[in-house]
Coordinates of C-alpha atoms in Angstrom, one line a residue:
M1 CA -165.8 20.5 -11.8
A2 CA -166.7 17.3 -13.5
R3 CA -168.4 19.2 -16.4
V4 CA -165.3 21.5 -16.8
S5 CA -163.0 18.5 -16.9
S6 CA -165.1 16.7 -19.5
G7 CA -165.3 19.8 -21.8
S8 CA -161.6 20.2 -21.7
A9 CA -161.1 16.6 -22.6
A10 CA -163.4 16.9 -25.6
R11 CA -161.6 20.1 -26.8
S12 CA -158.3 18.3 -26.4
T13 CA -159.5 15.3 -28.4
M14 CA -160.8 17.5 -31.2
A15 CA -157.6 19.5 -31.4
S16 CA -155.5 16.3 -31.6
K17 CA -157.7 15.1 -34.4
I18 CA -157.3 18.3 -36.3
K19 CA -153.6 18.3 -35.8
A20 CA -153.4 14.7 -37.0
Y21 CA -155.3 15.4 -40.3
S22 CA -153.9 18.9 -41.0
L23 CA -150.7 17.7 -42.7
P24 CA -152.5 15.3 -45.1
L25 CA -155.1 17.9 -45.9
V26 CA -152.4 20.5 -46.7
L27 CA -150.5 18.0 -48.9
F28 CA -153.8 17.1 -50.7
A29 CA -154.6 20.7 -51.4
A30 CA -151.1 21.4 -52.7
A31 CA -151.3 18.4 -55.0
M32 CA -154.6 19.5 -56.4
F33 CA -153.3 23.1 -57.0
Y34 CA -150.2 21.7 -58.7
Q35 CA -152.3 19.3 -60.8
L36 CA -154.8 21.9 -61.9
F37 CA -152.7 25.0 -62.4
V38 CA -149.0 24.2 -62.5
I39 CA -148.9 21.1 -64.6
S40 CA -151.6 22.2 -67.0
K41 CA -149.6 25.3 -67.8
S42 CA -146.4 23.4 -68.2
F43 CA -147.7 21.6 -71.3
P44 CA -147.1 23.3 -74.6
P45 CA -150.2 24.7 -76.2
T46 CA -151.8 22.6 -79.0
H47 CA -152.1 23.9 -82.5
Y48 CA -155.8 24.4 -81.8
D49 CA -154.8 26.6 -78.8
V50 CA -152.6 28.7 -81.1
L51 CA -155.6 29.4 -83.3
G52 CA -157.9 30.0 -80.4
I53 CA -160.3 27.2 -81.1
A54 CA -161.5 24.0 -79.4
W55 CA -159.8 20.7 -79.9
Y56 CA -161.1 18.6 -82.8
S57 CA -162.6 21.7 -84.5
S58 CA -163.5 21.1 -88.1
I59 CA -161.4 22.3 -91.1
E60 CA -164.0 25.0 -91.7
E61 CA -163.6 26.3 -88.2
V62 CA -159.8 26.2 -88.6
E63 CA -160.0 28.3 -91.8
E64 CA -162.5 30.7 -90.2
A65 CA -160.2 31.2 -87.2
Y66 CA -157.2 31.9 -89.4
E67 CA -159.2 34.4 -91.5
K68 CA -160.1 36.3 -88.4
L69 CA -156.5 36.5 -87.3
S70 CA -155.4 37.5 -90.8
S71 CA -157.9 40.3 -91.0
K72 CA -156.6 41.8 -87.8
W73 CA -153.1 41.7 -89.1
N74 CA -154.0 43.1 -92.5
S75 CA -156.0 46.0 -90.9
G76 CA -153.0 46.9 -88.7
K77 CA -155.0 46.4 -85.5
E78 CA -152.5 43.8 -84.4
I79 CA -149.0 43.2 -85.7
P80 CA -147.7 39.8 -84.9
S81 CA -144.0 39.0 -84.5
A82 CA -142.5 36.7 -87.1
T83 CA -142.3 34.0 -84.4
D84 CA -146.0 34.2 -83.6
F85 CA -146.9 34.3 -87.3
V86 CA -145.0 31.1 -87.9
K87 CA -146.8 29.3 -85.1
V88 CA -150.2 30.4 -86.3
R89 CA -149.5 29.7 -90.0
Y90 CA -148.0 26.3 -89.2
A91 CA -151.1 25.4 -87.2
Y92 CA -153.3 26.5 -90.0
E93 CA -151.5 24.6 -92.7
L94 CA -151.4 21.4 -90.6
L95 CA -155.0 21.5 -89.5
S96 CA -156.5 22.5 -92.9
N97 CA -154.9 19.4 -94.6
P98 CA -157.4 16.5 -94.1
S99 CA -154.7 13.8 -93.8
W100 CA -152.4 15.7 -91.5
K101 CA -155.3 16.8 -89.3
R102 CA -156.6 13.2 -89.0
N103 CA -153.1 12.0 -88.1
Y104 CA -152.7 14.7 -85.5
D105 CA -156.1 14.3 -84.0
I106 CA -156.1 10.6 -83.7
F107 CA -152.5 9.5 -83.5
G108 CA -150.7 12.7 -82.3
I109 CA -148.5 12.7 -85.4
D110 CA -146.8 16.0 -86.2
E111 CA -143.8 15.1 -88.3
Q112 CA -142.9 18.6 -89.6
L113 CA -142.9 20.4 -86.2
H114 CA -139.2 21.0 -86.6
V115 CA -139.8 23.6 -89.3
V116 CA -141.3 25.9 -86.6
E117 CA -137.9 26.2 -84.8
K118 CA -136.2 26.5 -88.2
F119 CA -138.3 29.5 -89.3
K120 CA -138.3 31.1 -85.9
G121 CA -134.5 31.3 -86.1
Q122 CA -134.5 32.3 -89.7
Y123 CA -136.9 35.2 -89.4
A124 CA -136.0 36.4 -85.9
G125 CA -136.4 40.2 -85.7
E126 CA -137.9 40.3 -89.2
S127 CA -141.4 41.4 -90.3
Y128 CA -143.9 38.6 -90.5
S129 CA -144.6 39.7 -94.1
K130 CA -141.2 38.4 -95.1
V131 CA -141.9 34.8 -94.2
E132 CA -142.1 32.7 -97.3
L133 CA -145.3 30.6 -97.7
P134 CA -146.2 27.8 -97.5
L135 CA -144.3 26.6 -94.6
L136 CA -145.0 22.9 -95.0
D137 CA -144.1 20.5 -97.9
A138 CA -146.9 18.2 -98.9
A139 CA -146.1 14.9 -100.5
P140 CA -148.3 13.8 -103.4
E141 CA -151.2 11.7 -102.3
T142 CA -151.2 9.5 -105.4
E143 CA -151.9 5.8 -104.6
D144 CA -149.1 3.4 -105.6
L145 CA -150.7 0.5 -107.3
T146 CA -147.7 -1.8 -106.6
L147 CA -148.3 -1.6 -102.8
N148 CA -150.1 -4.5 -101.2
V149 CA -152.6 -2.4 -99.2
I150 CA -154.2 -4.3 -96.2
A151 CA -157.6 -3.3 -95.1
S152 CA -159.6 -4.2 -91.9
K153 CA -161.6 -6.7 -93.8
D154 CA -158.5 -8.6 -94.9
F155 CA -156.8 -8.6 -91.5
Q156 CA -159.0 -11.3 -89.8
S157 CA -158.0 -13.9 -92.5
I158 CA -154.4 -12.9 -92.0
L159 CA -154.6 -13.7 -88.3
Q160 CA -156.3 -17.0 -89.0
N161 CA -153.6 -18.2 -91.4
A162 CA -150.9 -17.4 -88.7
D163 CA -148.2 -16.8 -91.4
P164 CA -145.4 -14.3 -90.7
W165 CA -146.1 -10.7 -91.9
L166 CA -144.4 -7.4 -92.0
F167 CA -146.6 -4.3 -92.1
Q168 CA -145.7 -0.7 -92.9
L169 CA -148.1 1.8 -91.3
F170 CA -148.0 4.9 -93.5
S171 CA -150.0 7.9 -94.6
F172 CA -150.6 9.5 -98.0
G173 CA -149.3 13.0 -97.8
S174 CA -146.5 12.1 -95.4
K175 CA -143.1 13.3 -96.7
R176 CA -141.2 10.7 -94.6
C177 CA -143.4 7.9 -96.0
A178 CA -142.8 9.1 -99.5
Q179 CA -139.1 9.1 -99.0
F180 CA -139.2 5.6 -97.5
S181 CA -141.1 4.1 -100.5
V182 CA -138.0 3.1 -102.4
V183 CA -136.5 1.4 -99.4
W184 CA -139.8 -0.4 -98.7
K185 CA -139.9 -1.8 -102.3
R186 CA -136.4 -3.2 -101.9
I187 CA -137.4 -4.8 -98.5
V188 CA -140.4 -6.4 -100.1
A189 CA -138.3 -7.9 -102.9
L190 CA -135.8 -9.3 -100.4
L191 CA -138.5 -10.8 -98.2
D192 CA -140.3 -12.5 -101.1
G193 CA -140.8 -16.1 -100.4
V194 CA -139.8 -15.7 -96.7
A195 CA -142.4 -13.4 -95.1
N196 CA -145.5 -11.7 -96.4
T197 CA -145.5 -7.9 -96.6
G198 CA -148.3 -5.3 -96.7
V199 CA -149.0 -1.6 -96.0
V200 CA -151.7 -0.1 -93.8
E201 CA -152.8 3.4 -94.6
L202 CA -153.8 5.5 -91.5
G203 CA -157.1 6.3 -93.3
D204 CA -158.1 2.8 -92.2
V205 CA -158.4 4.1 -88.7
Q206 CA -159.7 0.9 -87.1
L207 CA -156.8 -1.3 -88.3
A208 CA -154.2 1.4 -87.8
A209 CA -155.3 2.0 -84.2
Y210 CA -155.2 -1.8 -83.6
L211 CA -151.6 -2.0 -84.8
A212 CA -150.4 1.2 -83.0
E213 CA -149.1 1.5 -79.5
K214 CA -151.4 2.7 -76.8
K215 CA -150.9 5.5 -74.2
P216 CA -152.3 5.0 -70.7
T217 CA -155.2 7.1 -71.8
G218 CA -155.9 4.6 -74.6
Q219 CA -154.9 6.9 -77.4
P220 CA -153.1 5.2 -80.2
F221 CA -149.7 6.6 -81.1
F222 CA -146.5 5.8 -83.0
R223 CA -143.4 6.3 -80.8
N224 CA -141.1 7.1 -83.7
G225 CA -143.7 8.6 -86.0
L226 CA -144.3 7.4 -89.6
P227 CA -143.5 5.1 -91.3
S228 CA -143.9 2.5 -88.6
L229 CA -143.0 -1.1 -89.1
V230 CA -144.8 -3.9 -87.2
A231 CA -144.2 -7.6 -87.6
L232 CA -146.7 -10.5 -87.0
P233 CA -144.6 -13.6 -86.1
Q234 CA -145.5 -17.1 -87.2
G235 CA -148.5 -18.3 -85.2
C236 CA -149.3 -14.8 -83.7
K237 CA -153.1 -14.2 -83.7
T238 CA -153.4 -11.2 -81.3
A239 CA -151.9 -7.8 -80.9
D240 CA -150.1 -9.0 -77.7
C241 CA -147.4 -10.8 -79.7
L242 CA -146.8 -8.0 -82.3
I243 CA -143.1 -7.0 -82.6
R244 CA -142.3 -3.4 -83.4
F245 CA -139.2 -2.2 -85.3
E246 CA -137.3 0.6 -83.5
G247 CA -134.1 0.7 -85.5
E248 CA -132.8 2.6 -88.5
L249 CA -135.2 2.5 -91.5
S250 CA -132.7 1.1 -93.9
V251 CA -132.9 -2.0 -96.1
D252 CA -130.1 -3.8 -94.2
A253 CA -131.4 -3.0 -90.7
V254 CA -135.0 -4.0 -91.5
T255 CA -134.3 -7.2 -93.4
D256 CA -131.8 -8.3 -90.8
W257 CA -134.3 -7.6 -88.0
V258 CA -137.1 -9.6 -89.8
A259 CA -134.8 -12.5 -90.5
T260 CA -133.2 -12.7 -87.0
T261 CA -135.9 -11.4 -84.6
V262 CA -139.1 -12.3 -86.3
L263 CA -138.3 -15.4 -88.2
G264 CA -135.4 -16.8 -86.1
L265 CA -133.2 -17.6 -89.2
P266 CA -129.5 -18.4 -88.7
R267 CA -126.8 -16.0 -89.6
I268 CA -124.3 -16.9 -92.3
L269 CA -120.8 -15.9 -91.5
Y270 CA -118.1 -14.4 -93.7
Y271 CA -114.7 -16.2 -94.2
T272 CA -111.4 -15.3 -95.7
R273 CA -109.1 -17.3 -97.9
D274 CA -107.2 -18.3 -94.8
T275 CA -110.1 -19.2 -92.6
L276 CA -112.4 -20.9 -95.1
V277 CA -110.8 -24.3 -94.9
P278 CA -110.1 -24.7 -91.1
N279 CA -113.2 -22.9 -89.9
F280 CA -115.8 -23.9 -92.4
L281 CA -114.9 -26.8 -94.7
V282 CA -113.3 -28.9 -92.0
K283 CA -116.0 -28.1 -89.3
S284 CA -119.1 -28.3 -91.4
G285 CA -119.2 -32.1 -91.6
P286 CA -118.2 -34.5 -94.5
H287 CA -121.8 -35.4 -95.4
K288 CA -122.9 -31.8 -96.2
V289 CA -122.8 -29.9 -99.4
K290 CA -120.8 -26.7 -99.0
V291 CA -122.6 -23.6 -100.4
I292 CA -120.3 -20.6 -100.8
F293 CA -121.4 -17.1 -101.8
F294 CA -119.0 -14.5 -103.2
S295 CA -120.1 -10.9 -102.5
K296 CA -118.6 -7.7 -103.8
T297 CA -120.2 -5.5 -101.1
G298 CA -119.9 -7.5 -98.0
E299 CA -123.7 -7.2 -97.3
R300 CA -125.5 -9.6 -95.1
A301 CA -127.1 -12.7 -96.6
A302 CA -130.5 -12.1 -98.0
P303 CA -133.4 -13.5 -96.0
F304 CA -134.2 -16.1 -98.6
V305 CA -130.6 -17.4 -98.4
R306 CA -130.9 -17.6 -94.6
Q307 CA -134.2 -19.4 -95.0
A308 CA -132.5 -21.9 -97.2
A309 CA -129.8 -22.4 -94.6
K310 CA -132.5 -23.3 -92.1
N311 CA -134.5 -25.5 -94.4
Y312 CA -131.4 -27.4 -95.7
W313 CA -129.4 -27.5 -92.5
A314 CA -129.3 -31.3 -92.6
Y315 CA -127.9 -31.3 -96.1
A316 CA -125.8 -28.2 -96.6
S317 CA -123.6 -25.6 -94.9
F318 CA -123.4 -22.0 -96.0
A319 CA -120.6 -19.4 -96.1
F320 CA -119.9 -16.0 -97.5
I321 CA -116.7 -14.6 -98.9
L322 CA -115.9 -10.9 -99.6
W323 CA -114.5 -10.8 -103.2
R324 CA -111.2 -9.0 -103.5
E325 CA -109.6 -8.5 -106.9
E326 CA -106.1 -9.2 -105.6
E327 CA -107.3 -12.7 -104.6
S328 CA -109.1 -13.4 -107.9
S329 CA -106.4 -15.8 -109.2
F330 CA -106.6 -17.8 -106.0
W331 CA -110.3 -18.3 -106.2
W332 CA -110.1 -19.2 -109.9
N333 CA -107.5 -21.8 -109.3
S334 CA -109.2 -23.4 -106.3
L335 CA -113.0 -23.0 -107.0
E336 CA -113.1 -21.7 -110.7
V337 CA -114.8 -18.4 -109.6
E338 CA -114.2 -15.6 -112.1
S339 CA -116.0 -12.7 -110.4
A340 CA -118.6 -11.8 -107.9
P341 CA -121.4 -12.2 -107.2
A342 CA -121.2 -16.0 -107.5
I343 CA -122.4 -19.2 -105.8
V344 CA -120.3 -22.3 -105.5
F345 CA -121.6 -25.8 -104.6
L346 CA -118.9 -28.1 -103.2
K347 CA -120.0 -31.7 -103.1
D348 CA -118.0 -34.9 -102.7
P349 CA -114.2 -34.8 -102.3
G350 CA -112.7 -34.6 -105.7
V351 CA -115.9 -33.6 -107.5
K352 CA -115.6 -30.5 -109.7
P353 CA -117.3 -27.5 -108.0
I354 CA -120.6 -26.2 -109.5
V355 CA -120.3 -22.4 -110.1
H356 CA -123.1 -19.9 -110.9
H357 CA -122.2 -16.3 -111.6
G358 CA -124.5 -13.4 -111.3
L359 CA -127.4 -12.2 -109.1
V360 CA -130.0 -14.6 -108.0
N361 CA -133.6 -14.3 -106.7
S362 CA -135.6 -16.4 -104.3
S363 CA -137.4 -18.8 -106.7
W364 CA -134.2 -19.5 -108.8
F365 CA -132.2 -20.2 -105.7
S366 CA -134.8 -22.5 -104.2
N367 CA -134.8 -24.6 -107.4
I368 CA -131.0 -24.7 -107.7
M369 CA -130.7 -25.6 -104.0
E370 CA -133.2 -28.5 -104.3
Q371 CA -131.2 -29.8 -107.3
N372 CA -127.9 -29.7 -105.4
K373 CA -128.8 -30.5 -101.8
Q374 CA -127.3 -34.0 -102.0
Q375 CA -123.8 -35.1 -102.7
E376 CA -123.1 -37.1 -105.8
L377 CA -122.8 -40.1 -103.5
P378 CA -125.1 -39.2 -100.6
Q379 CA -124.6 -40.3 -97.0
L380 CA -127.1 -42.7 -95.6
R381 CA -128.6 -41.1 -92.5
S382 CA -131.8 -41.0 -90.6
V383 CA -132.9 -37.8 -92.4
T384 CA -132.1 -39.2 -95.9
S385 CA -133.0 -42.9 -95.5
M386 CA -136.6 -42.5 -96.7
E387 CA -135.6 -40.2 -99.5
L388 CA -132.9 -42.6 -100.7
G389 CA -135.2 -45.6 -100.2
C390 CA -132.6 -47.4 -98.0
D391 CA -134.7 -48.5 -95.0
A392 CA -137.1 -51.3 -94.1
R393 CA -140.2 -49.2 -93.8
G394 CA -141.3 -49.9 -97.4
Y395 CA -140.2 -46.6 -99.0
S396 CA -138.7 -47.2 -102.5
R397 CA -137.7 -44.5 -104.9
A398 CA -139.3 -46.6 -107.6
G399 CA -142.8 -46.3 -106.0
V400 CA -145.1 -48.3 -103.8
D401 CA -145.7 -51.0 -106.3
T402 CA -142.0 -52.0 -106.4
T403 CA -141.5 -55.3 -104.6
T404 CA -137.7 -55.5 -104.7
W405 CA -135.0 -52.7 -104.7
Y406 CA -131.4 -52.4 -103.7
C407 CA -128.9 -50.1 -101.9
A408 CA -125.2 -50.3 -102.6
I409 CA -123.6 -48.8 -99.5
L410 CA -119.9 -47.9 -98.9
A411 CA -118.8 -47.9 -95.3
G412 CA -115.6 -46.6 -93.9
R413 CA -114.0 -44.0 -91.7
P414 CA -113.5 -40.5 -93.2
G415 CA -110.0 -40.2 -94.8
T416 CA -108.0 -40.7 -97.9
E417 CA -109.0 -44.4 -98.4
L418 CA -112.7 -43.7 -98.1
D419 CA -112.4 -40.7 -100.5
K420 CA -110.8 -42.9 -103.1
M421 CA -113.5 -45.5 -102.8
R422 CA -116.2 -42.9 -102.9
E423 CA -114.6 -41.7 -106.2
T424 CA -114.8 -45.3 -107.5
M425 CA -118.5 -45.6 -106.5
R426 CA -119.3 -42.3 -108.3
R427 CA -117.6 -43.6 -111.4
V428 CA -119.5 -46.9 -111.2
Q429 CA -122.7 -44.9 -110.8
K430 CA -121.9 -42.7 -113.8
L431 CA -120.8 -45.7 -115.9
L432 CA -124.1 -47.5 -115.3
S433 CA -126.1 -44.4 -116.0
N434 CA -124.2 -43.7 -119.3
D435 CA -124.6 -47.3 -120.3
S436 CA -128.3 -47.2 -119.9
E437 CA -128.7 -43.8 -121.7
S438 CA -126.5 -44.8 -124.7
K439 CA -128.2 -48.1 -125.3
A440 CA -131.6 -46.5 -124.8
A441 CA -130.7 -44.0 -127.5
D442 CA -129.5 -46.8 -129.8
K443 CA -132.7 -48.8 -128.9
E444 CA -130.6 -51.8 -127.8
E445 CA -132.1 -54.3 -125.4
S446 CA -128.9 -55.7 -123.9
V447 CA -128.7 -53.3 -121.0
S448 CA -127.2 -54.7 -117.8
P449 CA -129.6 -55.4 -115.0
A450 CA -127.7 -53.0 -112.7
A451 CA -128.1 -50.2 -115.2
V452 CA -131.8 -50.9 -115.5
A453 CA -132.2 -50.9 -111.8
L454 CA -130.4 -47.6 -111.5
T455 CA -132.4 -46.0 -114.2
T456 CA -135.7 -47.2 -112.8
K457 CA -134.7 -46.0 -109.3
R458 CA -134.5 -49.6 -107.9
L459 CA -130.8 -49.2 -107.2
T460 CA -129.4 -46.4 -105.0
F461 CA -125.7 -45.7 -104.2
A462 CA -124.8 -44.2 -100.7
W463 CA -122.1 -44.2 -98.1
L464 CA -122.0 -44.2 -94.3
D465 CA -119.5 -43.0 -91.8
G466 CA -118.0 -46.1 -90.1
E467 CA -116.9 -44.0 -87.1
A468 CA -119.9 -41.8 -86.5
Q469 CA -122.4 -44.5 -87.5
K470 CA -120.6 -47.4 -85.9
G471 CA -123.8 -49.1 -84.8
L472 CA -125.2 -49.5 -88.3
C473 CA -121.7 -50.3 -89.7
F474 CA -121.1 -53.1 -87.2
F475 CA -124.6 -54.5 -87.7
C476 CA -124.2 -54.7 -91.5
L477 CA -120.7 -56.2 -91.5
H478 CA -120.3 -58.3 -88.4
S479 CA -121.6 -61.5 -90.1
D480 CA -119.2 -61.4 -93.1
V481 CA -116.1 -59.7 -91.5
S482 CA -114.0 -61.1 -88.6
A483 CA -114.1 -59.3 -85.3
E484 CA -110.5 -58.3 -85.8
T485 CA -110.9 -56.8 -89.2
V486 CA -114.3 -55.1 -88.8
Y487 CA -112.5 -52.4 -86.7
E488 CA -110.6 -51.5 -89.8
T489 CA -113.9 -50.1 -91.1
C490 CA -116.2 -49.5 -88.2
G491 CA -115.8 -47.6 -84.9
P492 CA -113.1 -45.3 -83.6
R493 CA -109.7 -45.4 -85.4
R494 CA -107.4 -47.9 -83.5
D495 CA -104.4 -47.7 -85.9
L496 CA -103.4 -46.3 -89.2
T497 CA -105.3 -49.0 -91.2
D498 CA -108.6 -47.9 -92.8
V499 CA -110.4 -50.3 -95.1
P500 CA -113.6 -49.1 -96.7
R501 CA -116.0 -51.9 -97.5
L502 CA -118.9 -52.1 -99.9
F503 CA -122.1 -54.1 -99.2
I504 CA -125.5 -54.3 -100.9
V505 CA -128.8 -54.5 -99.1
R506 CA -131.7 -56.1 -100.9
Y507 CA -135.2 -54.9 -99.8
K508 CA -138.2 -57.1 -100.5
R509 CA -141.7 -56.2 -99.5
N510 CA -143.4 -58.6 -97.1
S511 CA -146.4 -60.2 -98.7
T512 CA -148.0 -60.3 -95.2
E513 CA -148.6 -56.6 -95.3
D514 CA -152.2 -55.9 -96.1
D515 CA -151.7 -52.3 -97.3
M516 CA -148.3 -51.3 -98.5
T517 CA -149.4 -47.7 -99.1
V518 CA -150.2 -46.9 -95.5
E519 CA -147.3 -45.3 -93.7
V520 CA -146.2 -46.6 -90.4
E521 CA -147.4 -44.2 -87.7
K522 CA -144.6 -44.9 -85.2
R523 CA -141.5 -43.9 -87.0
P524 CA -138.1 -45.3 -85.7
Q525 CA -135.8 -42.8 -84.2
S526 CA -132.9 -43.5 -86.6
I527 CA -131.8 -45.6 -89.5
W528 CA -130.2 -48.0 -87.0
D529 CA -133.6 -48.7 -85.6
T530 CA -134.8 -49.9 -89.0
F531 CA -132.1 -52.5 -89.1
Q532 CA -132.6 -53.8 -85.5
G533 CA -136.3 -53.2 -85.1
K534 CA -138.2 -56.0 -83.3
E535 CA -141.5 -55.3 -85.0
L536 CA -142.2 -56.7 -88.5
D537 CA -141.0 -54.3 -91.1
P538 CA -142.9 -53.7 -94.4
A539 CA -139.8 -54.9 -96.2
S540 CA -137.3 -57.7 -95.4
Q541 CA -133.5 -57.0 -95.7
L542 CA -130.7 -59.2 -97.0
V543 CA -127.1 -57.9 -96.7
A544 CA -124.3 -59.1 -99.0
R545 CA -120.8 -57.8 -98.7
Y546 CA -118.6 -57.2 -101.8
N547 CA -115.3 -59.0 -101.7
G548 CA -113.8 -58.1 -105.0
S549 CA -111.2 -55.5 -106.1
S550 CA -111.8 -51.8 -106.1
E551 CA -111.6 -51.6 -110.0
V552 CA -114.5 -49.8 -111.5
L553 CA -115.4 -52.5 -114.0
Q554 CA -115.0 -55.2 -111.4
V555 CA -117.4 -53.4 -109.0

């Protein structure tokens, strides 16, 4: 009885194990069947399958397979339908073209597949002999010498330089790439001076595969076909930081994407005649030059303009206006603009605008922007103090050998009174400049010392905002102005009284400095620090306030 009981227990244990594993085994078998037979049949046949040959067969094998099928059709042994003929003929034309076959084999590119459905519908029910050949249009494979073709040997140096790049991956023989060529050349022109551009032909398989996306199997592919645009941002040295363009292949869309996403350049807004003053001129700051573009088309700012807006943000503000003929008289009377396209530089209050009509390019605009980045009477700020030579760190516009130089600085709160005095200072500056030029032309020696100092860059004229730069304003004027009246010039406005004041700072190099040409490594945080710095400055400062009238000759 004990043996019978133990045998029954063993059989019961075995049955329970089989029952426990039966469901997983059934599911595993079903999954394998689905994987091997159902899923494989659900994939459309490849063009190689249509011809009845193995994947990656040579062009000779493709031609041989097509000849065999053609001989069957011509002999009457087998009459294909128009639909089957179109499929076979399409596969033959695609795989017998070296460029198309390479693109299909390596990158899975089949950009003219839509013609199969087109011809299937067009010749449905017709004899295959009525199908017009060839089915595919081949673009000319002539090399464009104007293209900057990038090869694998060039790419390593590109990565080392870490400059921003935009690459177009294309293929000779691609109809879409040929149609995009005109758009690409326009994009290259607009990005000149902002980002480098180049093209990579898929014949350079190693580099093209490196820049392509990768499937889970590792096969390179292009999600949206050709042409494909890939950007290399500033500082990017690996494929992990590449940025791919997935939008519309138009000039506007591509250049805006490069400027915004790749380069991080600021956008420049459009204004109307009603919003220009309150939303732009008033809000952009009194110390900045206003750069206004007039456009006929309303297109976005070119990338080189947006690059300038970033480079000169401390000096200038930028705006766009859509030109309307019905508003032409308004713009002529206010800014002297006759037509679009045009660029206007607005500097100090009361100064005549500088207007340039016509189209501009990157190099021209860079030069004209550098010439007009400062106001006629620039504001003394941290970012301009070295350039103006108005700080105690030993920087003089006249050079490192100059021992003494001067800055005539007008301080006051923004308003009508300050604008009037700024106009006076501009006239003084112009008078001294003209005096020096005229007497130099007449070879006279009796030129005023101030005119000589201005001509030799030992004298600089500037202004500062007594409200926004109150610390510097108080420091320069507190010794010569009473505590009650200094608030008429410096600090927040307390009443309606605004009194601009002029003072001159004399800078004299300290003879204790061993090497005047070595720059101070620890730079002060602001121009205010240069006046109150505790460390010994390379140049001493002496401040003298002007107490005379505001007449030009008196000043």
